[in-house]
mmCIF file of C-alpha atoms in Angstrom:
data_model
loop_
_atom_site.group_PDB
_atom_site.id
_atom_site.type_symbol
_atom_site.label_atom_id
_atom_site.label_comp_id
_atom_site.label_asym_id
_atom_site.label_seq_id
_atom_site.Cartn_x
_atom_site.Cartn_y
_atom_site.Cartn_z
ATOM 1 C CA UNK A 1 289.318 117.047 -11.935
ATOM 2 C CA UNK A 2 289.133 120.068 -9.516
ATOM 3 C CA UNK A 3 284.799 119.920 -8.911
ATOM 4 C CA UNK A 4 285.990 117.401 -7.392
ATOM 5 C CA UNK A 5 284.537 118.788 -3.744
ATOM 6 C CA UNK A 6 281.445 119.191 -5.019
ATOM 7 C CA UNK A 7 280.659 116.069 -6.545
ATOM 8 C CA UNK A 8 282.283 114.508 -3.087
ATOM 9 C CA UNK A 9 279.139 116.550 -1.267
ATOM 10 C CA UNK A 10 276.840 115.262 -4.066
ATOM 11 C CA UNK A 11 277.506 111.852 -2.405
ATOM 12 C CA UNK A 12 277.699 113.214 1.029
ATOM 13 C CA UNK A 13 274.190 114.929 0.436
ATOM 14 C CA UNK A 14 272.399 111.545 -1.174
ATOM 15 C CA UNK A 15 273.965 109.377 2.074
ATOM 16 C CA UNK A 16 271.604 111.399 3.957
ATOM 17 C CA UNK A 17 268.201 108.995 2.341
ATOM 18 C CA UNK A 18 269.290 106.250 4.636
ATOM 19 C CA UNK A 19 267.508 109.278 7.431
ATOM 20 C CA UNK A 20 264.075 108.432 4.587
ATOM 21 C CA UNK A 21 263.811 105.129 5.460
ATOM 22 C CA UNK A 22 262.653 103.179 8.360
ATOM 23 C CA UNK A 23 262.934 102.587 10.805
ATOM 24 C CA UNK A 24 263.779 106.548 11.035
ATOM 25 C CA UNK A 25 261.070 107.536 8.464
ATOM 26 C CA UNK A 26 258.652 106.972 11.306
ATOM 27 C CA UNK A 27 260.179 109.025 13.197
ATOM 28 C CA UNK A 28 260.949 111.996 11.843
ATOM 29 C CA UNK A 29 257.265 112.156 9.918
ATOM 30 C CA UNK A 30 255.735 111.329 13.810
ATOM 31 C CA UNK A 31 257.751 114.155 15.563
ATOM 32 C CA UNK A 32 258.479 117.554 15.983
ATOM 33 C CA UNK A 33 259.686 117.795 11.870
ATOM 34 C CA UNK A 34 256.928 116.912 9.904
ATOM 35 C CA UNK A 35 255.955 119.226 8.227
ATOM 36 C CA UNK A 36 259.016 120.044 6.866
ATOM 37 C CA UNK A 37 259.448 115.788 5.780
ATOM 38 C CA UNK A 38 255.294 115.873 4.749
ATOM 39 C CA UNK A 39 256.607 119.018 2.248
ATOM 40 C CA UNK A 40 259.019 117.284 1.188
ATOM 41 C CA UNK A 41 257.560 114.367 0.216
ATOM 42 C CA UNK A 42 254.893 116.274 -1.126
ATOM 43 C CA UNK A 43 257.184 117.890 -3.842
ATOM 44 C CA UNK A 44 259.578 114.910 -4.191
ATOM 45 C CA UNK A 45 256.438 112.905 -5.325
ATOM 46 C CA UNK A 46 255.253 116.195 -7.707
ATOM 47 C CA UNK A 47 259.091 115.586 -8.954
ATOM 48 C CA UNK A 48 258.178 111.826 -9.987
ATOM 49 C CA UNK A 49 255.042 112.421 -11.406
ATOM 50 C CA UNK A 50 254.346 112.369 -14.962
ATOM 51 C CA UNK A 51 255.005 115.740 -16.966
ATOM 52 C CA UNK A 52 251.838 117.143 -17.440
ATOM 53 C CA UNK A 53 253.151 119.965 -19.335
ATOM 54 C CA UNK A 54 254.729 119.948 -23.138
ATOM 55 C CA UNK A 55 258.781 119.769 -23.732
ATOM 56 C CA UNK A 56 259.833 123.609 -23.249
ATOM 57 C CA UNK A 57 263.136 124.565 -25.325
ATOM 58 C CA UNK A 58 265.728 123.714 -22.350
ATOM 59 C CA UNK A 59 263.882 119.823 -21.805
ATOM 60 C CA UNK A 60 264.514 119.973 -25.481
ATOM 61 C CA UNK A 61 267.471 120.478 -25.338
ATOM 62 C CA UNK A 62 267.778 117.441 -22.937
ATOM 63 C CA UNK A 63 266.522 115.396 -25.714
ATOM 64 C CA UNK A 64 268.830 116.114 -28.156
ATOM 65 C CA UNK A 65 271.615 115.645 -26.104
ATOM 66 C CA UNK A 66 269.904 112.001 -25.110
ATOM 67 C CA UNK A 67 269.920 111.269 -28.580
ATOM 68 C CA UNK A 68 273.446 111.947 -29.292
ATOM 69 C CA UNK A 69 274.637 109.941 -26.184
ATOM 70 C CA UNK A 70 272.518 107.026 -28.094
ATOM 71 C CA UNK A 71 274.747 107.627 -30.991
ATOM 72 C CA UNK A 72 278.213 107.617 -28.867
ATOM 73 C CA UNK A 73 277.592 105.156 -26.727
ATOM 74 C CA UNK A 74 276.932 101.574 -26.689
ATOM 75 C CA UNK A 75 277.338 100.258 -23.480
ATOM 76 C CA UNK A 76 273.440 99.040 -22.427
ATOM 77 C CA UNK A 77 273.748 99.910 -18.875
ATOM 78 C CA UNK A 78 275.563 103.309 -18.728
ATOM 79 C CA UNK A 79 272.842 104.276 -21.710
ATOM 80 C CA UNK A 80 270.658 103.161 -18.871
ATOM 81 C CA UNK A 81 271.931 105.077 -16.085
ATOM 82 C CA UNK A 82 271.670 108.222 -18.313
ATOM 83 C CA UNK A 83 268.335 107.431 -19.792
ATOM 84 C CA UNK A 84 267.332 107.608 -16.183
ATOM 85 C CA UNK A 85 269.328 110.844 -15.048
ATOM 86 C CA UNK A 86 268.213 112.551 -18.033
ATOM 87 C CA UNK A 87 264.817 111.560 -17.582
ATOM 88 C CA UNK A 88 264.911 112.919 -13.735
ATOM 89 C CA UNK A 89 266.793 116.331 -15.030
ATOM 90 C CA UNK A 90 263.839 116.813 -17.171
ATOM 91 C CA UNK A 91 261.712 116.847 -14.360
ATOM 92 C CA UNK A 92 263.863 119.160 -12.563
ATOM 93 C CA UNK A 93 263.677 121.814 -15.277
ATOM 94 C CA UNK A 94 260.292 121.964 -15.517
ATOM 95 C CA UNK A 95 260.316 122.243 -11.673
ATOM 96 C CA UNK A 96 262.445 124.964 -11.558
ATOM 97 C CA UNK A 97 261.442 126.669 -15.111
ATOM 98 C CA UNK A 98 257.569 126.259 -14.731
ATOM 99 C CA UNK A 99 257.508 129.065 -12.130
ATOM 100 C CA UNK A 100 258.553 132.196 -11.420
ATOM 101 C CA UNK A 101 262.514 132.163 -10.134
ATOM 102 C CA UNK A 102 260.988 133.836 -6.937
ATOM 103 C CA UNK A 103 259.118 130.564 -5.951
ATOM 104 C CA UNK A 104 262.386 128.335 -6.232
ATOM 105 C CA UNK A 105 263.009 126.498 -3.306
ATOM 106 C CA UNK A 106 265.335 124.227 -2.750
ATOM 107 C CA UNK A 107 263.812 121.187 -2.690
ATOM 108 C CA UNK A 108 263.243 122.201 -6.404
ATOM 109 C CA UNK A 109 266.816 122.022 -7.268
ATOM 110 C CA UNK A 110 267.710 119.585 -4.606
ATOM 111 C CA UNK A 111 264.922 116.755 -5.091
ATOM 112 C CA UNK A 112 266.900 115.379 -8.698
ATOM 113 C CA UNK A 113 270.174 114.077 -6.125
ATOM 114 C CA UNK A 114 267.606 111.789 -4.458
ATOM 115 C CA UNK A 115 266.161 110.079 -7.497
ATOM 116 C CA UNK A 116 269.438 110.141 -9.395
ATOM 117 C CA UNK A 117 270.414 105.970 -9.732
ATOM 118 C CA UNK A 118 273.667 104.922 -7.445
ATOM 119 C CA UNK A 119 274.313 103.901 -10.951
ATOM 120 C CA UNK A 120 274.919 107.148 -12.115
ATOM 121 C CA UNK A 121 276.524 108.409 -9.147
ATOM 122 C CA UNK A 122 278.532 105.395 -9.702
ATOM 123 C CA UNK A 123 279.731 106.693 -13.147
ATOM 124 C CA UNK A 124 279.936 110.544 -11.798
ATOM 125 C CA UNK A 125 282.166 109.254 -9.166
ATOM 126 C CA UNK A 126 284.796 107.571 -12.011
ATOM 127 C CA UNK A 127 284.287 111.084 -14.106
ATOM 128 C CA UNK A 128 282.216 109.336 -16.967
ATOM 129 C CA UNK A 129 282.770 111.890 -19.176
ATOM 130 C CA UNK A 130 278.817 111.946 -19.846
ATOM 131 C CA UNK A 131 277.697 111.905 -16.386
ATOM 132 C CA UNK A 132 279.888 114.832 -15.716
ATOM 133 C CA UNK A 133 278.364 116.286 -18.559
ATOM 134 C CA UNK A 134 274.248 115.410 -17.260
ATOM 135 C CA UNK A 135 276.394 117.034 -14.365
ATOM 136 C CA UNK A 136 277.195 120.380 -15.206
ATOM 137 C CA UNK A 137 273.018 120.431 -16.968
ATOM 138 C CA UNK A 138 271.835 119.868 -12.787
ATOM 139 C CA UNK A 139 274.594 123.091 -11.931
ATOM 140 C CA UNK A 140 273.152 124.884 -13.855
ATOM 141 C CA UNK A 141 269.521 124.389 -12.085
ATOM 142 C CA UNK A 142 271.721 125.522 -8.617
ATOM 143 C CA UNK A 143 273.149 128.454 -11.008
ATOM 144 C CA UNK A 144 269.708 129.732 -11.245
ATOM 145 C CA UNK A 145 269.715 129.371 -7.128
ATOM 146 C CA UNK A 146 272.092 131.967 -7.758
ATOM 147 C CA UNK A 147 270.206 134.355 -5.155
ATOM 148 C CA UNK A 148 270.494 131.987 -2.141
ATOM 149 C CA UNK A 149 273.940 132.943 -0.250
ATOM 150 C CA UNK A 150 275.253 129.194 0.264
ATOM 151 C CA UNK A 151 274.570 128.678 -3.503
ATOM 152 C CA UNK A 152 276.579 131.696 -5.344
ATOM 153 C CA UNK A 153 278.820 131.150 -7.731
ATOM 154 C CA UNK A 154 278.690 126.834 -7.622
ATOM 155 C CA UNK A 155 276.739 126.752 -10.501
ATOM 156 C CA UNK A 156 278.503 128.699 -12.757
ATOM 157 C CA UNK A 157 282.068 126.973 -11.540
ATOM 158 C CA UNK A 158 280.721 123.993 -11.300
ATOM 159 C CA UNK A 159 279.938 124.306 -15.280
ATOM 160 C CA UNK A 160 283.188 125.979 -16.307
ATOM 161 C CA UNK A 161 285.141 123.294 -15.001
ATOM 162 C CA UNK A 162 283.648 119.940 -16.546
ATOM 163 C CA UNK A 163 283.288 121.987 -19.724
ATOM 164 C CA UNK A 164 286.902 122.318 -19.592
ATOM 165 C CA UNK A 165 287.529 119.284 -18.960
ATOM 166 C CA UNK A 166 285.357 117.860 -21.435
ATOM 167 C CA UNK A 167 286.815 119.532 -24.268
ATOM 168 C CA UNK A 168 290.223 117.389 -23.324
ATOM 169 C CA UNK A 169 288.569 114.062 -23.078
ATOM 170 C CA UNK A 170 284.587 113.783 -25.263
ATOM 171 C CA UNK A 171 284.499 117.622 -27.127
ATOM 172 C CA UNK A 172 281.641 116.455 -28.530
ATOM 173 C CA UNK A 173 279.655 116.575 -25.454
ATOM 174 C CA UNK A 174 280.695 120.672 -25.023
ATOM 175 C CA UNK A 175 278.229 122.109 -27.496
ATOM 176 C CA UNK A 176 275.194 120.383 -26.013
ATOM 177 C CA UNK A 177 276.238 121.041 -22.621
ATOM 178 C CA UNK A 178 276.830 124.746 -23.576
ATOM 179 C CA UNK A 179 273.281 124.647 -25.080
ATOM 180 C CA UNK A 180 271.205 123.734 -22.417
ATOM 181 C CA UNK A 181 273.464 125.648 -19.607
ATOM 182 C CA UNK A 182 274.030 128.910 -21.284
#
């Protein structure tokens, strides 16, 4: 799949999580970068907090996708990875869409990559169709950051590439992804 470069970037980005754990964590939270890391932790806690708002039209579509996944996939381990990923996507969608778009911060979108499970990342590496479909949903959040030059076109491109692949393998996923990312 030609979205490989972006998927590799996700894996590399997640690799920076090691810097947020001991012993590096102490250094980062006590040095000159402390305010930046504290803000990041605050945003992450907000992302992981219980959802305080009802599902929106966008997040309701994620729940419909989740139900469809459960009717097509029977492997419990995969379902666990998908369910956790969808939960984090719902939270990320709330973080992005529950505020004016001009208040959108990088962390609102990219915190998702720190939250996803290693099991989901393994499925993504294997280019598992459902994992890719969920990644396309994430790419729609990247698309919302289009006013930032460095994200311009990434979201759209990734969604397009994934939908093209899904049409070849798992056509049932395409409409759900289109509804969510549309």
